[in-house]
Short mmCIF file of C-alpha atoms in Angstrom, two decimals:
data_model
loop_
_atom_site.label_atom_id
_atom_site.label_comp_id
_atom_site.label_asym_id
_atom_site.label_seq_id
_atom_site.Cartn_x
_atom_site.Cartn_y
_atom_site.Cartn_z
CA MET A 10 0.00 0.00 0.00
CA THR A 11 1.32 3.44 -0.96
CA VAL A 12 0.82 6.05 1.75
CA THR A 13 1.28 9.74 1.00
CA PRO A 14 2.49 11.94 3.86
CA ILE A 15 0.41 15.04 4.60
CA THR A 16 2.96 17.83 4.44
CA PRO A 17 2.77 21.62 4.08
CA ALA A 18 4.10 21.23 0.55
CA LEU A 19 1.28 18.83 -0.35
CA LEU A 20 -1.33 21.20 1.06
CA ARG A 21 0.11 24.22 -0.75
CA GLU A 22 -0.38 22.34 -4.00
CA TRP A 23 -3.95 21.40 -2.96
CA PRO A 24 -5.45 24.70 -1.77
CA LEU A 25 -8.89 24.85 -0.20
CA PRO A 26 -11.72 26.62 -2.04
CA GLU A 27 -11.46 30.36 -1.57
CA ALA A 28 -13.45 31.57 1.44
CA THR A 29 -15.18 34.56 -0.10
CA GLY A 30 -18.68 35.96 -0.37
CA SER A 31 -21.55 36.02 2.09
CA LYS A 32 -22.13 33.57 4.91
CA TYR A 33 -24.41 31.63 2.57
CA GLY A 34 -21.81 31.49 -0.15
CA ARG A 35 -19.16 30.16 2.25
CA GLY A 36 -21.30 27.18 3.14
CA GLN A 37 -23.99 26.13 5.60
CA VAL A 38 -23.41 23.39 8.16
CA LEU A 39 -26.00 21.40 10.08
CA VAL A 40 -24.80 19.50 13.18
CA VAL A 41 -27.26 16.98 14.66
CA GLY A 42 -26.58 15.39 18.05
CA GLY A 43 -26.45 16.53 21.64
CA ALA A 44 -28.28 14.58 24.30
CA ARG A 45 -29.26 16.57 27.38
CA ALA A 46 -26.09 15.49 29.18
CA THR A 47 -23.70 16.17 26.29
CA PRO A 48 -24.64 19.28 24.28
CA GLY A 49 -21.02 20.40 24.59
CA ALA A 50 -20.03 17.97 21.85
CA VAL A 51 -22.25 19.86 19.42
CA LEU A 52 -20.87 23.18 20.65
CA LEU A 53 -17.30 22.04 19.96
CA ALA A 54 -18.17 20.69 16.52
CA GLY A 55 -20.20 23.74 15.54
CA GLU A 56 -17.63 26.27 16.62
CA SER A 57 -14.90 24.30 14.87
CA ALA A 58 -16.93 24.36 11.63
CA LEU A 59 -17.17 28.15 11.79
CA ARG A 60 -13.49 28.56 12.63
CA VAL A 61 -12.40 26.84 9.43
CA GLY A 62 -14.48 29.26 7.39
CA ALA A 63 -18.00 27.89 7.03
CA GLY A 64 -20.43 30.78 6.86
CA ARG A 65 -23.60 29.64 8.60
CA LEU A 66 -24.30 27.12 11.34
CA THR A 67 -27.43 25.36 12.55
CA VAL A 68 -27.38 22.77 15.33
CA ALA A 69 -30.06 20.35 16.49
CA VAL A 70 -30.04 18.88 20.00
CA ALA A 71 -32.35 17.41 22.61
CA ALA A 72 -35.11 19.94 23.28
CA SER A 73 -34.13 20.46 26.92
CA ALA A 74 -30.63 21.57 25.85
CA VAL A 75 -31.76 24.23 23.36
CA GLY A 76 -31.77 27.21 25.72
CA PRO A 77 -28.35 26.68 27.30
CA LEU A 78 -26.75 25.86 23.95
CA ALA A 79 -28.29 28.88 22.22
CA VAL A 80 -26.70 31.10 24.87
CA ALA A 81 -23.34 29.31 24.75
CA LEU A 82 -23.24 29.35 20.93
CA PRO A 83 -24.94 32.58 19.86
CA GLU A 84 -23.57 32.30 16.32
CA ALA A 85 -25.85 29.30 15.58
CA GLY A 86 -29.51 28.66 15.02
CA VAL A 87 -30.55 25.97 17.50
CA ARG A 88 -33.32 23.43 16.90
CA GLY A 89 -34.88 21.12 19.47
CA LEU A 90 -35.46 17.40 18.97
CA ALA A 91 -37.80 15.07 20.85
CA GLU A 92 -36.13 13.29 23.75
CA ASP A 93 -36.87 10.53 26.24
CA ASP A 94 -37.03 10.91 30.01
CA GLY A 95 -33.26 10.59 30.24
CA GLY A 96 -32.65 13.36 27.72
CA ASP A 97 -31.54 11.14 24.83
CA VAL A 98 -32.72 12.04 21.32
CA LEU A 99 -35.54 9.76 20.18
CA GLY A 100 -35.08 10.30 16.44
CA THR A 101 -38.83 10.44 15.81
CA ASP A 102 -39.12 14.01 14.55
CA ALA A 103 -36.26 14.45 12.10
CA ALA A 104 -38.76 15.91 9.63
CA VAL A 105 -38.64 19.20 11.58
CA LEU A 106 -35.14 19.62 10.15
CA GLY A 107 -36.38 19.46 6.57
CA ARG A 108 -35.77 23.13 5.75
CA ASP A 109 -32.39 23.14 7.47
CA LEU A 110 -31.37 20.06 5.50
CA GLU A 111 -32.45 21.68 2.24
CA ARG A 112 -30.13 24.62 2.94
CA ALA A 113 -27.20 22.58 4.24
CA ASP A 114 -23.99 22.15 2.29
CA ALA A 115 -22.74 19.57 4.81
CA VAL A 116 -24.45 17.55 7.53
CA LEU A 117 -22.71 16.14 10.61
CA VAL A 118 -24.59 13.59 12.71
CA GLY A 119 -23.42 12.05 15.96
CA PRO A 120 -21.64 14.41 18.38
CA GLY A 121 -23.11 14.04 21.83
CA LEU A 122 -25.67 11.34 20.99
CA GLY A 123 -25.78 8.82 23.80
CA GLU A 124 -28.22 6.02 22.99
CA PRO A 125 -28.04 3.57 20.07
CA ASP A 126 -31.73 2.98 19.37
CA GLY A 127 -32.53 6.68 19.17
CA THR A 128 -29.45 7.30 17.04
CA ALA A 129 -30.47 4.57 14.60
CA ALA A 130 -34.02 5.93 14.44
CA LEU A 131 -32.65 9.42 13.80
CA LEU A 132 -30.48 8.28 10.88
CA GLU A 133 -33.36 6.37 9.32
CA ALA A 134 -35.70 9.34 9.74
CA LEU A 135 -33.21 11.76 8.21
CA LEU A 136 -32.95 9.83 4.92
CA PRO A 137 -36.31 10.88 3.41
CA VAL A 138 -35.61 14.58 4.06
CA LEU A 139 -31.91 14.59 3.17
CA PRO A 140 -31.32 16.15 -0.26
CA ASP A 141 -29.37 14.15 -2.82
CA GLY A 142 -25.68 14.89 -3.03
CA VAL A 143 -25.21 16.66 0.29
CA PRO A 144 -22.12 15.19 2.01
CA VAL A 145 -22.83 13.50 5.32
CA LEU A 146 -20.30 12.99 8.10
CA LEU A 147 -21.02 10.43 10.83
CA ASP A 148 -19.27 10.55 14.18
CA ALA A 149 -19.51 8.84 17.59
CA PHE A 150 -22.75 6.88 18.15
CA ALA A 151 -23.83 7.45 14.55
CA LEU A 152 -20.80 5.36 13.54
CA GLY A 153 -21.59 2.63 16.03
CA VAL A 154 -25.07 1.92 14.69
CA LEU A 155 -24.19 2.11 10.99
CA PRO A 156 -23.42 -1.61 10.49
CA GLY A 157 -27.01 -2.47 11.39
CA LEU A 158 -28.60 0.03 9.00
CA PRO A 159 -28.23 -1.34 5.45
CA ALA A 160 -30.66 1.17 3.92
CA VAL A 161 -28.73 4.08 5.42
CA ARG A 162 -25.43 2.63 4.24
CA ALA A 163 -26.72 2.22 0.70
CA ALA A 164 -28.25 5.70 0.55
CA LEU A 165 -25.13 7.46 1.83
CA ALA A 166 -22.45 5.51 -0.03
CA GLY A 167 -20.35 7.82 -2.17
CA ARG A 168 -21.05 10.96 -0.12
CA LEU A 169 -20.16 9.61 3.31
CA VAL A 170 -17.30 10.60 5.62
CA LEU A 171 -16.52 8.60 8.77
CA THR A 172 -14.30 9.57 11.72
CA PRO A 173 -13.84 6.36 13.73
CA ASN A 174 -11.62 5.66 16.71
CA SER A 175 -10.10 2.18 17.18
CA ALA A 176 -13.19 0.73 18.86
CA GLU A 177 -15.43 2.13 16.13
CA LEU A 178 -13.16 0.76 13.40
CA ALA A 179 -13.59 -2.69 14.95
CA ARG A 180 -17.36 -2.31 15.16
CA LEU A 181 -17.62 -1.13 11.56
CA LEU A 182 -15.67 -4.22 10.46
CA ASP A 183 -17.46 -6.58 12.87
CA VAL A 184 -14.23 -7.70 14.53
CA GLU A 185 -13.28 -7.83 18.19
CA ASP A 186 -10.59 -5.17 18.07
CA VAL A 187 -8.13 -3.37 15.82
CA ALA A 188 -4.50 -3.15 16.90
CA ASP A 189 -2.64 0.12 16.39
CA ASP A 190 -0.41 -1.53 13.80
CA ASP A 191 -3.48 -2.58 11.81
CA ALA A 192 -5.35 0.73 11.98
CA THR A 193 -4.40 1.90 8.49
CA ALA A 194 -5.44 -1.36 6.84
CA ALA A 195 -8.65 -1.33 8.87
CA ALA A 196 -9.45 2.22 7.74
CA VAL A 197 -8.98 1.18 4.11
CA ALA A 198 -11.29 -1.80 4.64
CA VAL A 199 -13.96 0.44 6.20
CA ALA A 200 -13.71 2.90 3.31
CA GLU A 201 -14.19 0.08 0.82
CA ARG A 202 -17.05 -1.54 2.73
CA TYR A 203 -19.08 1.64 3.28
CA GLY A 204 -18.25 3.68 0.18
CA ALA A 205 -16.79 6.35 2.44
CA VAL A 206 -13.82 8.56 3.09
CA VAL A 207 -12.37 7.63 6.46
CA THR A 208 -10.12 9.57 8.81
CA GLY A 209 -8.82 8.31 12.11
CA HIS A 210 -5.52 8.06 13.99
CA GLY A 211 -3.94 10.43 11.48
CA THR A 212 -4.83 8.23 8.50
CA VAL A 213 -7.10 9.38 5.68
CA THR A 214 -8.29 7.02 2.97
CA ASP A 215 -10.97 6.63 0.33
CA GLY A 216 -10.20 2.92 -0.04
CA THR A 217 -7.94 3.50 -3.03
CA ARG A 218 -5.61 6.29 -1.92
CA THR A 219 -4.22 6.78 1.58
CA TRP A 220 -2.60 9.71 3.36
CA GLU A 221 -0.85 9.88 6.73
CA ALA A 222 -0.49 12.91 9.00
CA THR A 223 3.05 14.05 9.80
CA THR A 224 1.94 16.17 12.76
CA GLY A 225 0.11 15.49 16.01
CA HIS A 226 0.86 13.71 19.26
CA THR A 227 -0.74 11.92 22.20
CA GLY A 228 -2.29 15.08 23.63
CA LEU A 229 -4.94 14.95 20.92
CA GLY A 230 -6.39 11.94 22.72
CA THR A 231 -8.54 14.05 25.01
CA SER A 232 -12.27 14.35 25.61
CA GLY A 233 -13.97 16.32 22.86
CA SER A 234 -11.02 16.26 20.47
CA GLY A 235 -12.90 14.11 17.97
CA ASP A 236 -15.80 16.58 17.97
CA VAL A 237 -13.38 19.35 16.99
CA LEU A 238 -12.03 17.24 14.12
CA ALA A 239 -15.52 16.31 12.92
CA GLY A 240 -16.68 19.92 13.01
CA ALA A 241 -13.65 21.17 11.11
CA LEU A 242 -14.19 18.52 8.47
CA ALA A 243 -17.86 19.47 8.12
CA GLY A 244 -16.91 23.12 7.80
CA LEU A 245 -14.45 22.40 5.00
CA LEU A 246 -17.04 20.28 3.20
CA ALA A 247 -19.50 23.17 3.42
CA ARG A 248 -16.87 25.51 1.96
CA GLY A 249 -16.76 23.34 -1.12
CA ALA A 250 -13.90 20.91 -0.53
CA ASP A 251 -14.65 17.37 -1.64
CA GLN A 252 -14.66 14.56 0.91
CA VAL A 253 -11.03 13.57 0.44
CA GLN A 254 -9.61 17.09 0.46
CA ALA A 255 -11.72 18.07 3.47
CA ALA A 256 -10.59 14.99 5.39
CA VAL A 257 -6.90 15.50 4.58
CA TRP A 258 -6.96 19.19 5.48
CA ALA A 259 -9.04 18.70 8.64
CA THR A 260 -6.78 15.92 9.86
CA HIS A 261 -3.76 18.15 9.33
CA LEU A 262 -5.16 21.28 10.96
CA HIS A 263 -6.49 19.33 13.96
CA ALA A 264 -3.07 17.79 14.55
CA SER A 265 -1.24 21.07 13.88
CA ALA A 266 -3.44 22.90 16.37
CA GLY A 267 -2.40 20.31 18.93
CA ASP A 268 1.25 20.82 18.07
CA SER A 269 0.91 24.57 18.55
CA LEU A 270 -0.37 24.07 22.11
CA THR A 271 2.71 22.08 23.13
CA ALA A 272 4.76 25.18 23.87
CA SER A 273 2.13 26.91 26.00
CA VAL A 274 0.56 23.90 27.74
CA GLY A 275 2.57 20.75 27.05
CA LYS A 276 2.01 17.56 25.12
CA VAL A 277 -0.86 16.63 27.42
CA GLY A 278 -3.26 18.66 29.51
CA PHE A 279 -4.74 21.00 26.91
CA LEU A 280 -8.49 20.95 26.36
CA ALA A 281 -10.32 20.17 23.14
CA ARG A 282 -11.83 23.67 23.11
CA GLU A 283 -8.31 25.12 23.08
CA LEU A 284 -7.68 23.49 19.70
CA ILE A 285 -10.38 25.51 17.99
CA PRO A 286 -8.79 29.00 17.96
CA GLY A 287 -5.75 27.52 16.19
CA CYS A 288 -7.78 26.21 13.28
CA PRO A 289 -7.96 29.42 11.18
CA ALA A 290 -4.17 29.82 11.14
CA CYS A 291 -3.67 26.18 10.20
CA CYS A 292 -6.11 26.56 7.30
CA THR A 293 -3.86 29.11 5.69
CA SER A 294 -0.47 27.65 6.61
#
């Protein structure tokens, strides 16, 4: 397998779409997730999408989390979704997002979802109101339920981006675990099986071509870090990058933002939210 390193030289030769025009012209992102206990995952993803240059943001979370999230993220429109007694999204009213989906240039589903049945119901309910061709990124619980949703897999193949960790790689391949040494091969297998672009552990692949990050370190393994990566990727998709370019660039800028915090904080101990302000500079480096 040939693996291409992600270097500044590579990125200079593969520039992102120009971020010009109105907020509508720079791309609209919809992030769907956020149980009552974990709306912060949506906040991280949404802010990250805006920081990489997306122009407009809408987020959808459990109804009880709408007020606090709207205050914490005043740049976004916030929609409420039906929830159970524990605050987990039921997935029964995805049709209320129909207009937001029509406007979206990229859709991210998964951050902060905490219950598999509701997540599966949400994905199935989104399909009838999801416009053709809009790229869809699945993260967290939305990855975990994907193997059991053949109709969703078939409908999203070719416009799907996945951001799995090691445990999610194993689940997507229906194996017990994936060793670190096998992560790249596993990512390629997932990309082939699901018709997706996959990024995880610094590897990006579409099943045919593979790239490897040359930046990043163990400090990126912190709570919420994956939400930042997923949001950045969604933002770049909304700006007009295709799935592969968005995944390569997002993987690089996420890792580079972590590198830049080493001097001020250290290799470990920084917070996922501290990665976000570094994203704009990395997008132009």
